[in-house]
PDB file of C-alpha atoms and ligand atoms in Angstrom:
ATOM      1  CA  MET A   1      13.652-103.165 -10.263  1.00 85.00           C
ATOM      2  CA  SER A   2      12.423-105.560 -13.034  1.00 93.00           C
ATOM      3  CA  TYR A   3      11.217-103.431 -16.442  1.00 98.00           C
ATOM      4  CA  LYS A   4       7.296-103.382 -16.957  1.00 98.00           C
ATOM      5  CA  ARG A   5       7.971-104.348 -20.762  1.00 98.00           C
ATOM      6  CA  ILE A   6      10.755-105.620 -22.754  1.00 98.00           C
ATOM      7  CA  LEU A   7      11.728-106.159 -26.352  1.00 98.00           C
ATOM      8  CA  LEU A   8      14.067-108.978 -27.026  1.00 98.00           C
ATOM      9  CA  LYS A   9      15.665-109.067 -30.517  1.00 98.00           C
ATOM     10  CA  ILE A  10      17.154-112.462 -31.444  1.00 98.00           C
ATOM     11  CA  SER A  11      18.676-113.053 -34.773  1.00 97.00           C
ATOM     12  CA  GLY A  12      18.110-115.838 -37.226  1.00 97.00           C
ATOM     13  CA  GLU A  13      21.877-117.206 -36.648  1.00 96.00           C
ATOM     14  CA  GLN A  14      21.148-117.336 -33.149  1.00 96.00           C
ATOM     15  CA  LEU A  15      18.014-119.435 -33.789  1.00 97.00           C
ATOM     16  CA  ALA A  16      19.958-121.708 -36.005  1.00 97.00           C
ATOM     17  CA  GLY A  17      22.012-122.508 -32.559  1.00 96.00           C
ATOM     18  CA  LYS A  18      24.061-125.669 -33.460  1.00 96.00           C
ATOM     19  CA  PHE A  19      23.247-125.789 -37.000  1.00 97.00           C
ATOM     20  CA  ASP A  20      24.503-123.726 -40.100  1.00 94.00           C
ATOM     21  CA  GLY A  21      20.926-122.888 -41.126  1.00 93.00           C
ATOM     22  CA  GLY A  22      17.248-123.327 -40.011  1.00 95.00           C
ATOM     23  CA  ILE A  23      16.055-123.526 -36.682  1.00 97.00           C
ATOM     24  CA  ASP A  24      17.641-125.285 -33.833  1.00 98.00           C
ATOM     25  CA  ALA A  25      14.226-126.257 -31.945  1.00 98.00           C
ATOM     26  CA  GLU A  26      15.994-127.611 -28.855  1.00 98.00           C
ATOM     27  CA  LEU A  27      17.428-124.358 -28.238  1.00 98.00           C
ATOM     28  CA  ALA A  28      14.638-122.684 -28.943  1.00 98.00           C
ATOM     29  CA  GLY A  29      12.718-124.858 -26.269  1.00 98.00           C
ATOM     30  CA  TRP A  30      15.512-123.384 -23.810  1.00 98.00           C
ATOM     31  CA  LEU A  31      14.903-119.896 -24.648  1.00 98.00           C
ATOM     32  CA  ALA A  32      11.296-120.733 -23.729  1.00 98.00           C
ATOM     33  CA  ASP A  33      11.987-121.813 -20.351  1.00 98.00           C
ATOM     34  CA  GLU A  34      14.389-118.441 -20.064  1.00 98.00           C
ATOM     35  CA  VAL A  35      11.651-116.145 -21.016  1.00 98.00           C
ATOM     36  CA  LYS A  36       8.926-118.056 -18.835  1.00 98.00           C
ATOM     37  CA  GLN A  37      11.315-116.994 -15.764  1.00 98.00           C
ATOM     38  CA  VAL A  38      10.912-113.406 -17.056  1.00 98.00           C
ATOM     39  CA  MET A  39       7.178-113.543 -17.524  1.00 98.00           C
ATOM     40  CA  ALA A  40       7.056-114.936 -13.734  1.00 97.00           C
ATOM     41  CA  THR A  41       8.255-111.636 -12.669  1.00 97.00           C
ATOM     42  CA  GLY A  42       5.460-109.931 -14.411  1.00 97.00           C
ATOM     43  CA  THR A  43       7.781-108.408 -16.961  1.00 98.00           C
ATOM     44  CA  GLN A  44       5.831-108.395 -20.310  1.00 98.00           C
ATOM     45  CA  VAL A  45       7.697-109.648 -23.285  1.00 98.00           C
ATOM     46  CA  VAL A  46       8.032-108.560 -27.145  1.00 99.00           C
ATOM     47  CA  ILE A  47      10.218-110.349 -29.220  1.00 98.00           C
ATOM     48  CA  VAL A  48      11.478-109.494 -32.907  1.00 98.00           C
ATOM     49  CA  VAL A  49      13.275-112.444 -34.492  1.00 98.00           C
ATOM     50  CA  GLY A  50      15.421-111.788 -37.364  1.00 98.00           C
ATOM     51  CA  GLY A  51      15.885-113.956 -40.496  1.00 98.00           C
ATOM     52  CA  GLY A  52      19.461-114.446 -41.509  1.00 97.00           C
ATOM     53  CA  ASN A  53      19.394-118.093 -41.052  1.00 97.00           C
ATOM     54  CA  PHE A  54      17.417-118.130 -43.865  1.00 97.00           C
ATOM     55  CA  ALA A  55      18.113-114.889 -46.087  1.00 96.00           C
ATOM     56  CA  ARG A  56      19.388-111.493 -45.774  1.00 96.00           C
ATOM     57  CA  GLY A  57      18.227-108.978 -48.317  1.00 97.00           C
ATOM     58  CA  ALA A  58      21.509-107.124 -48.869  1.00 96.00           C
ATOM     59  CA  GLN A  59      23.473-110.399 -49.617  1.00 97.00           C
ATOM     60  CA  LEU A  60      20.626-112.169 -51.770  1.00 97.00           C
ATOM     61  CA  ALA A  61      20.032-109.103 -53.998  1.00 97.00           C
ATOM     62  CA  GLY A  62      21.825-109.358 -57.315  1.00 97.00           C
ATOM     63  CA  HIS A  63      21.947-111.539 -60.566  1.00 97.00           C
ATOM     64  CA  GLY A  64      18.390-110.540 -61.244  1.00 98.00           C
ATOM     65  CA  ILE A  65      16.972-110.618 -57.823  1.00 98.00           C
ATOM     66  CA  LYS A  66      15.839-106.958 -57.059  1.00 98.00           C
ATOM     67  CA  ARG A  67      16.643-105.656 -53.395  1.00 98.00           C
ATOM     68  CA  VAL A  68      13.250-105.148 -52.725  1.00 98.00           C
ATOM     69  CA  THR A  69      12.242-109.114 -53.576  1.00 98.00           C
ATOM     70  CA  ALA A  70      15.266-109.903 -51.751  1.00 98.00           C
ATOM     71  CA  ASP A  71      14.355-107.965 -48.586  1.00 98.00           C
ATOM     72  CA  GLN A  72      10.695-109.778 -48.970  1.00 98.00           C
ATOM     73  CA  ILE A  73      12.515-112.902 -49.175  1.00 98.00           C
ATOM     74  CA  GLY A  74      14.330-112.097 -45.770  1.00 98.00           C
ATOM     75  CA  MET A  75      11.085-111.071 -44.039  1.00 98.00           C
ATOM     76  CA  LEU A  76       9.541-114.297 -44.949  1.00 98.00           C
ATOM     77  CA  GLY A  77      12.619-115.759 -43.137  1.00 98.00           C
ATOM     78  CA  THR A  78      11.599-113.867 -40.031  1.00 98.00           C
ATOM     79  CA  LEU A  79       8.013-114.979 -40.277  1.00 98.00           C
ATOM     80  CA  MET A  80       9.247-118.809 -40.547  1.00 98.00           C
ATOM     81  CA  ASN A  81      11.475-118.274 -37.439  1.00 98.00           C
ATOM     82  CA  ALA A  82       8.377-116.507 -35.616  1.00 98.00           C
ATOM     83  CA  LEU A  83       5.995-119.403 -36.592  1.00 98.00           C
ATOM     84  CA  ALA A  84       8.624-122.092 -35.419  1.00 98.00           C
ATOM     85  CA  LEU A  85       9.238-119.972 -31.891  1.00 98.00           C
ATOM     86  CA  ASN A  86       5.521-119.513 -31.271  1.00 98.00           C
ATOM     87  CA  ASP A  87       4.805-123.268 -31.506  1.00 98.00           C
ATOM     88  CA  ILE A  88       7.829-124.281 -29.321  1.00 98.00           C
ATOM     89  CA  PHE A  89       6.595-121.715 -26.844  1.00 98.00           C
ATOM     90  CA  GLU A  90       3.075-123.001 -26.650  1.00 98.00           C
ATOM     91  CA  PHE A  91       4.423-126.555 -26.491  1.00 98.00           C
ATOM     92  CA  LYS A  92       6.344-125.263 -23.336  1.00 98.00           C
ATOM     93  CA  ASP A  93       3.293-123.799 -21.906  1.00 98.00           C
ATOM     94  CA  LEU A  94       4.128-120.455 -22.303  1.00 98.00           C
ATOM     95  CA  GLU A  95       1.387-118.396 -24.139  1.00 98.00           C
ATOM     96  CA  SER A  96       2.198-116.663 -27.059  1.00 98.00           C
ATOM     97  CA  ARG A  97       0.961-115.078 -30.242  1.00 98.00           C
ATOM     98  CA  CYS A  98       2.838-114.778 -33.519  1.00 98.00           C
ATOM     99  CA  LEU A  99       1.599-111.343 -35.096  1.00 98.00           C
ATOM    100  CA  SER A 100       3.258-110.568 -38.762  1.00 98.00           C
ATOM    101  CA  ASN A 101       4.052-107.272 -40.107  1.00 98.00           C
ATOM    102  CA  ILE A 102       3.445-108.687 -43.549  1.00 98.00           C
ATOM    103  CA  TYR A 103       0.162-110.128 -44.928  1.00 98.00           C
ATOM    104  CA  ALA A 104       0.081-113.613 -44.097  1.00 97.00           C
ATOM    105  CA  GLU A 105      -3.325-114.219 -42.734  1.00 96.00           C
ATOM    106  CA  GLN A 106      -3.371-117.952 -43.158  1.00 97.00           C
ATOM    107  CA  LEU A 107      -0.472-118.257 -40.906  1.00 98.00           C
ATOM    108  CA  ALA A 108      -0.556-115.601 -38.399  1.00 98.00           C
ATOM    109  CA  GLU A 109      -2.803-112.563 -36.952  1.00 98.00           C
ATOM    110  CA  PRO A 110      -1.863-109.222 -38.558  1.00 98.00           C
ATOM    111  CA  PHE A 111       0.391-106.948 -36.338  1.00 98.00           C
ATOM    112  CA  VAL A 112      -2.053-104.310 -35.201  1.00 98.00           C
ATOM    113  CA  HIS A 113      -0.923-102.226 -32.482  1.00 98.00           C
ATOM    114  CA  ARG A 114      -4.399-102.616 -30.175  1.00 98.00           C
ATOM    115  CA  LEU A 115      -4.028-106.413 -30.696  1.00 98.00           C
ATOM    116  CA  ALA A 116      -0.382-106.677 -29.479  1.00 98.00           C
ATOM    117  CA  GLU A 117      -1.327-104.512 -26.444  1.00 98.00           C
ATOM    118  CA  LYS A 118      -4.136-106.893 -25.729  1.00 98.00           C
ATOM    119  CA  HIS A 119      -2.031-110.037 -26.132  1.00 98.00           C
ATOM    120  CA  LEU A 120       0.626-108.485 -23.720  1.00 98.00           C
ATOM    121  CA  LYS A 121      -1.992-107.266 -21.113  1.00 98.00           C
ATOM    122  CA  LYS A 122      -3.065-110.825 -20.992  1.00 98.00           C
ATOM    123  CA  GLY A 123       0.321-112.014 -20.178  1.00 98.00           C
ATOM    124  CA  ARG A 124       1.123-113.513 -23.519  1.00 98.00           C
ATOM    125  CA  VAL A 125       4.471-113.380 -25.229  1.00 98.00           C
ATOM    126  CA  VAL A 126       4.190-111.246 -28.454  1.00 98.00           C
ATOM    127  CA  ILE A 127       6.214-112.401 -31.233  1.00 98.00           C
ATOM    128  CA  VAL A 128       6.648-110.236 -34.279  1.00 98.00           C
ATOM    129  CA  ALA A 129       7.242-111.704 -37.884  1.00 98.00           C
ATOM    130  CA  GLY A 130       8.273-109.562 -40.933  1.00 98.00           C
ATOM    131  CA  GLY A 131      10.225-106.815 -39.092  1.00 98.00           C
ATOM    132  CA  ILE A 132       8.079-103.599 -39.879  1.00 97.00           C
ATOM    133  CA  GLY A 133       7.250-104.873 -43.034  1.00 98.00           C
ATOM    134  CA  ARG A 134       9.077-102.569 -45.353  1.00 98.00           C
ATOM    135  CA  PRO A 135      12.224-103.288 -47.401  1.00 98.00           C
ATOM    136  CA  TYR A 136      15.717-101.532 -46.956  1.00 97.00           C
ATOM    137  CA  LEU A 137      15.311-102.183 -43.186  1.00 97.00           C
ATOM    138  CA  THR A 138      16.642-104.792 -40.812  1.00 97.00           C
ATOM    139  CA  THR A 139      14.895-106.694 -37.877  1.00 98.00           C
ATOM    140  CA  ASP A 140      17.331-104.420 -35.681  1.00 98.00           C
ATOM    141  CA  THR A 141      15.662-101.257 -36.858  1.00 98.00           C
ATOM    142  CA  ALA A 142      12.232-103.142 -36.760  1.00 98.00           C
ATOM    143  CA  ALA A 143      13.064-104.039 -33.301  1.00 98.00           C
ATOM    144  CA  VAL A 144      13.990-100.342 -32.101  1.00 98.00           C
ATOM    145  CA  SER A 145      10.560 -99.142 -33.993  1.00 98.00           C
ATOM    146  CA  LEU A 146       8.373-101.895 -32.413  1.00 98.00           C
ATOM    147  CA  ALA A 147      10.114-101.034 -28.786  1.00 98.00           C
ATOM    148  CA  LEU A 148       9.036 -97.551 -29.360  1.00 98.00           C
ATOM    149  CA  GLU A 149       5.378 -98.425 -30.611  1.00 98.00           C
ATOM    150  CA  LEU A 150       4.748-100.918 -27.840  1.00 98.00           C
ATOM    151  CA  SER A 151       6.119 -98.615 -25.211  1.00 98.00           C
ATOM    152  CA  CYS A 152       9.018-101.134 -23.894  1.00 98.00           C
ATOM    153  CA  GLU A 153      11.466 -99.570 -21.525  1.00 98.00           C
ATOM    154  CA  ILE A 154      14.182-101.225 -23.118  1.00 98.00           C
ATOM    155  CA  VAL A 155      15.636-103.488 -25.961  1.00 98.00           C
ATOM    156  CA  LEU A 156      17.743-106.555 -25.250  1.00 98.00           C
ATOM    157  CA  LYS A 157      19.933-107.109 -28.356  1.00 98.00           C
ATOM    158  CA  ALA A 158      21.064-110.649 -28.274  1.00 97.00           C
ATOM    159  CA  THR A 159      24.533-111.172 -29.693  1.00 94.00           C
ATOM    160  CA  LYS A 160      26.880-114.192 -29.719  1.00 91.00           C
ATOM    161  CA  VAL A 161      29.321-112.450 -27.356  1.00 93.00           C
ATOM    162  CA  ASP A 162      28.143-111.039 -23.825  1.00 94.00           C
ATOM    163  CA  GLY A 163      28.432-107.144 -24.556  1.00 95.00           C
ATOM    164  CA  VAL A 164      30.206-104.567 -26.669  1.00 95.00           C
ATOM    165  CA  PHE A 165      34.085-104.801 -26.408  1.00 93.00           C
ATOM    166  CA  ASP A 166      36.579-102.506 -27.465  1.00 89.00           C
ATOM    167  CA  HIS A 167      38.042-104.949 -30.146  1.00 86.00           C
ATOM    168  CA  ASP A 168      36.688-108.237 -31.393  1.00 86.00           C
ATOM    169  CA  PRO A 169      36.659-110.455 -28.486  1.00 88.00           C
ATOM    170  CA  GLU A 170      36.888-113.698 -30.902  1.00 87.00           C
ATOM    171  CA  THR A 171      39.967-112.426 -32.440  1.00 91.00           C
ATOM    172  CA  HIS A 172      41.559-110.295 -29.426  1.00 90.00           C
ATOM    173  CA  PRO A 173      41.170-112.227 -26.151  1.00 90.00           C
ATOM    174  CA  GLU A 174      42.559-109.150 -24.282  1.00 93.00           C
ATOM    175  CA  ALA A 175      39.459-106.896 -25.388  1.00 91.00           C
ATOM    176  CA  ILE A 176      37.931-105.490 -22.633  1.00 93.00           C
ATOM    177  CA  LYS A 177      33.926-105.192 -22.067  1.00 94.00           C
ATOM    178  CA  PHE A 178      32.215-102.111 -21.592  1.00 95.00           C
ATOM    179  CA  ASN A 179      29.584-102.201 -18.528  1.00 95.00           C
ATOM    180  CA  GLU A 180      27.905 -99.126 -19.755  1.00 95.00           C
ATOM    181  CA  LEU A 181      28.479 -96.970 -23.010  1.00 95.00           C
ATOM    182  CA  SER A 182      26.949 -93.554 -23.959  1.00 93.00           C
ATOM    183  CA  GLY A 183      24.913 -93.734 -27.064  1.00 91.00           C
ATOM    184  CA  GLU A 184      27.147 -91.181 -28.820  1.00 89.00           C
ATOM    185  CA  GLU A 185      30.064 -93.262 -28.432  1.00 90.00           C
ATOM    186  CA  ALA A 186      28.379 -96.083 -29.775  1.00 89.00           C
ATOM    187  CA  VAL A 187      27.738 -94.656 -32.944  1.00 87.00           C
ATOM    188  CA  SER A 188      31.007 -92.581 -33.193  1.00 88.00           C
ATOM    189  CA  ASN A 189      33.623 -95.122 -32.317  1.00 87.00           C
ATOM    190  CA  PRO A 190      34.409 -97.035 -35.462  1.00 84.00           C
ATOM    191  CA  ASN A 191      35.446-100.117 -33.279  1.00 81.00           C
ATOM    192  CA  ILE A 192      32.165-100.413 -31.954  1.00 85.00           C
ATOM    193  CA  ARG A 193      29.451-101.874 -33.937  1.00 83.00           C
ATOM    194  CA  VAL A 194      26.312-102.769 -31.992  1.00 85.00           C
ATOM    195  CA  MET A 195      23.367-102.346 -34.493  1.00 90.00           C
ATOM    196  CA  ASP A 196      22.970-100.561 -37.836  1.00 89.00           C
ATOM    197  CA  LYS A 197      23.025 -97.077 -37.861  1.00 89.00           C
ATOM    198  CA  ALA A 198      19.323 -96.589 -38.659  1.00 93.00           C
ATOM    199  CA  ALA A 199      18.455 -98.504 -35.636  1.00 95.00           C
ATOM    200  CA  MET A 200      20.763 -96.732 -33.296  1.00 94.00           C
ATOM    201  CA  GLY A 201      19.870 -93.510 -34.493  1.00 93.00           C
ATOM    202  CA  LEU A 202      16.314 -94.051 -33.703  1.00 95.00           C
ATOM    203  CA  ALA A 203      17.055 -95.170 -30.377  1.00 96.00           C
ATOM    204  CA  LEU A 204      19.259 -92.230 -29.633  1.00 94.00           C
ATOM    205  CA  GLU A 205      16.720 -89.864 -30.959  1.00 95.00           C
ATOM    206  CA  HIS A 206      14.080 -91.160 -28.462  1.00 96.00           C
ATOM    207  CA  SER A 207      16.160 -92.080 -25.683  1.00 96.00           C
ATOM    208  CA  LEU A 208      15.775 -95.682 -25.719  1.00 97.00           C
ATOM    209  CA  PRO A 209      18.258 -97.630 -23.662  1.00 97.00           C
ATOM    210  CA  ILE A 210      19.559-101.135 -25.357  1.00 97.00           C
ATOM    211  CA  ILE A 211      21.328-103.759 -23.528  1.00 98.00           C
ATOM    212  CA  VAL A 212      23.625-105.871 -25.732  1.00 97.00           C
ATOM    213  CA  PHE A 213      24.206-109.394 -24.349  1.00 97.00           C
ATOM    214  CA  ASP A 214      24.502-113.073 -24.729  1.00 97.00           C
ATOM    215  CA  ALA A 215      20.826-114.316 -24.247  1.00 97.00           C
ATOM    216  CA  MET A 216      21.919-117.959 -24.454  1.00 97.00           C
ATOM    217  CA  LYS A 217      23.781-117.520 -20.977  1.00 97.00           C
ATOM    218  CA  PRO A 218      21.531-118.914 -18.674  1.00 98.00           C
ATOM    219  CA  GLY A 219      19.726-116.442 -16.658  1.00 98.00           C
ATOM    220  CA  ASN A 220      20.902-113.566 -18.549  1.00 98.00           C
ATOM    221  CA  ILE A 221      17.714-112.542 -20.047  1.00 98.00           C
ATOM    222  CA  LEU A 222      16.265-112.593 -16.392  1.00 98.00           C
ATOM    223  CA  ALA A 223      19.094-110.615 -15.216  1.00 98.00           C
ATOM    224  CA  ALA A 224      18.889-107.972 -17.865  1.00 98.00           C
ATOM    225  CA  SER A 225      14.919-107.932 -17.510  1.00 98.00           C
ATOM    226  CA  LYS A 226      15.496-107.080 -13.738  1.00 98.00           C
ATOM    227  CA  GLY A 227      18.082-104.497 -14.195  1.00 96.00           C
ATOM    228  CA  GLU A 228      20.867-106.451 -12.965  1.00 97.00           C
ATOM    229  CA  PRO A 229      24.367-106.485 -14.521  1.00 95.00           C
ATOM    230  CA  ALA A 230      24.263-108.062 -18.086  1.00 97.00           C
ATOM    231  CA  GLY A 231      26.093-107.380 -21.313  1.00 97.00           C
ATOM    232  CA  THR A 232      26.671-103.822 -21.882  1.00 97.00           C
ATOM    233  CA  LYS A 233      23.837-101.105 -21.455  1.00 97.00           C
ATOM    234  CA  ILE A 234      23.691 -98.409 -24.096  1.00 96.00           C
ATOM    235  CA  THR A 235      22.214 -95.245 -22.563  1.00 92.00           C
ATOM    236  CA  PRO A 236      21.373 -92.477 -24.968  1.00 83.00           C
ATOM    237  CA  VAL A 237      21.894 -89.134 -23.438  1.00 74.00           C
ATOM    238  CA  ALA A 238      18.739 -87.328 -24.222  1.00 54.00           C
TER     239      ALA A 238
HETATM  240  N1  UDP B   1      13.927-107.481 -43.436  1.00 74.54           N
HETATM  241  C1  UDP B   1      13.092-106.098 -44.096  1.00 74.54           C
HETATM  242  N2  UDP B   1      12.395-105.383 -43.455  1.00 74.54           N
HETATM  243  C2  UDP B   1      12.286-105.100 -42.153  1.00 74.54           C
HETATM  244  C3  UDP B   1      13.458-106.430 -41.449  1.00 74.54           C
HETATM  245  C4  UDP B   1      13.742-107.176 -42.309  1.00 74.54           C
HETATM  246  O1  UDP B   1      13.337-105.935 -45.312  1.00 74.54           O
HETATM  247  O2  UDP B   1      11.416-104.463 -41.427  1.00 74.54           O
HETATM  248  C5  UDP B   1      14.703-108.128 -44.225  1.00 74.54           C
HETATM  249  C6  UDP B   1      15.928-107.815 -44.735  1.00 74.54           C
HETATM  250  O3  UDP B   1      16.206-108.267 -45.805  1.00 74.54           O
HETATM  251  C7  UDP B   1      16.948-108.650 -43.815  1.00 74.54           C
HETATM  252  C8  UDP B   1      16.058-109.793 -43.542  1.00 74.54           C
HETATM  253  O4  UDP B   1      14.720-109.499 -43.702  1.00 74.54           O
HETATM  254  O5  UDP B   1      18.118-108.729 -44.069  1.00 74.54           O
HETATM  255  C9  UDP B   1      16.245-110.539 -42.355  1.00 74.54           C
HETATM  256  O6  UDP B   1      16.454-109.782 -41.309  1.00 74.54           O
HETATM  257  P1  UDP B   1      17.679-109.592 -40.340  1.00 74.54           P
HETATM  258  O7  UDP B   1      18.897-109.146 -41.469  1.00 74.54           O
HETATM  259  O8  UDP B   1      17.614-108.323 -39.665  1.00 74.54           O
HETATM  260  O9  UDP B   1      18.086-110.945 -39.695  1.00 74.54           O
HETATM  261  P2  UDP B   1      19.148-111.250 -38.463  1.00 74.54           P
HETATM  262  O10 UDP B   1      20.646-110.954 -38.968  1.00 74.54           O
HETATM  263  O11 UDP B   1      18.721-110.430 -37.179  1.00 74.54           O
HETATM  264  O12 UDP B   1      18.686-112.597 -38.094  1.00 74.54           O
END
């Protein structure tokens, strides 16, 4: 069973790949090929890209930089990533459109619900820039909000490790991976940090499932989009 429409959330850090910041274009090209396989099954794909490889509002704010300005800078970072990703996807013959939730008409089409629907129905990947365009939010929250707005059946949240573990697997090699997790446990267990609370809360409230997985593992995006085992599935109890 393939999902009809999925939302893939990729962080800025992941897009930086082998570099400390900026964009690893080679990796993004590889990602295009992985997404192409998903599109070939008929699943429609929305991508929300983070901006942490350029700026994160919460870290940048201070010493005179207002939080709102810092978040705006963070949103500009997501736009830079989305523009690069869009070009790379098209270079790889994967039709895509960058739609921006911050005003940037010279650079991208505005995010308009009907326009996003039109592109998706025409078989184009929709890459959303600017999160949801308001400060004090992250692209994780934007991903859940946009998944709901665009009727995506699931959010695929890409992380460094393939799923949710009972301890940090990078420091605890004996950590155990959960194949499935209830939404309640994902928010109440202090050792588990999947997404920020606002994002998890919104997903739980609207019974939107989330898969936390390693999108950079070959074939993993395809597996997750087909409902095959990949990472950890968080199923909110309605
Ligand atoms: N941001 C925002 N509103 C949004 C989405 C993002 O203000 O709707 C800002 C916020 O400052 C955030 C930054 O953009 O820190 C980059 O996004 P995020 O930290 O989620 O990127 P990631 O960690 O996924 O690379």
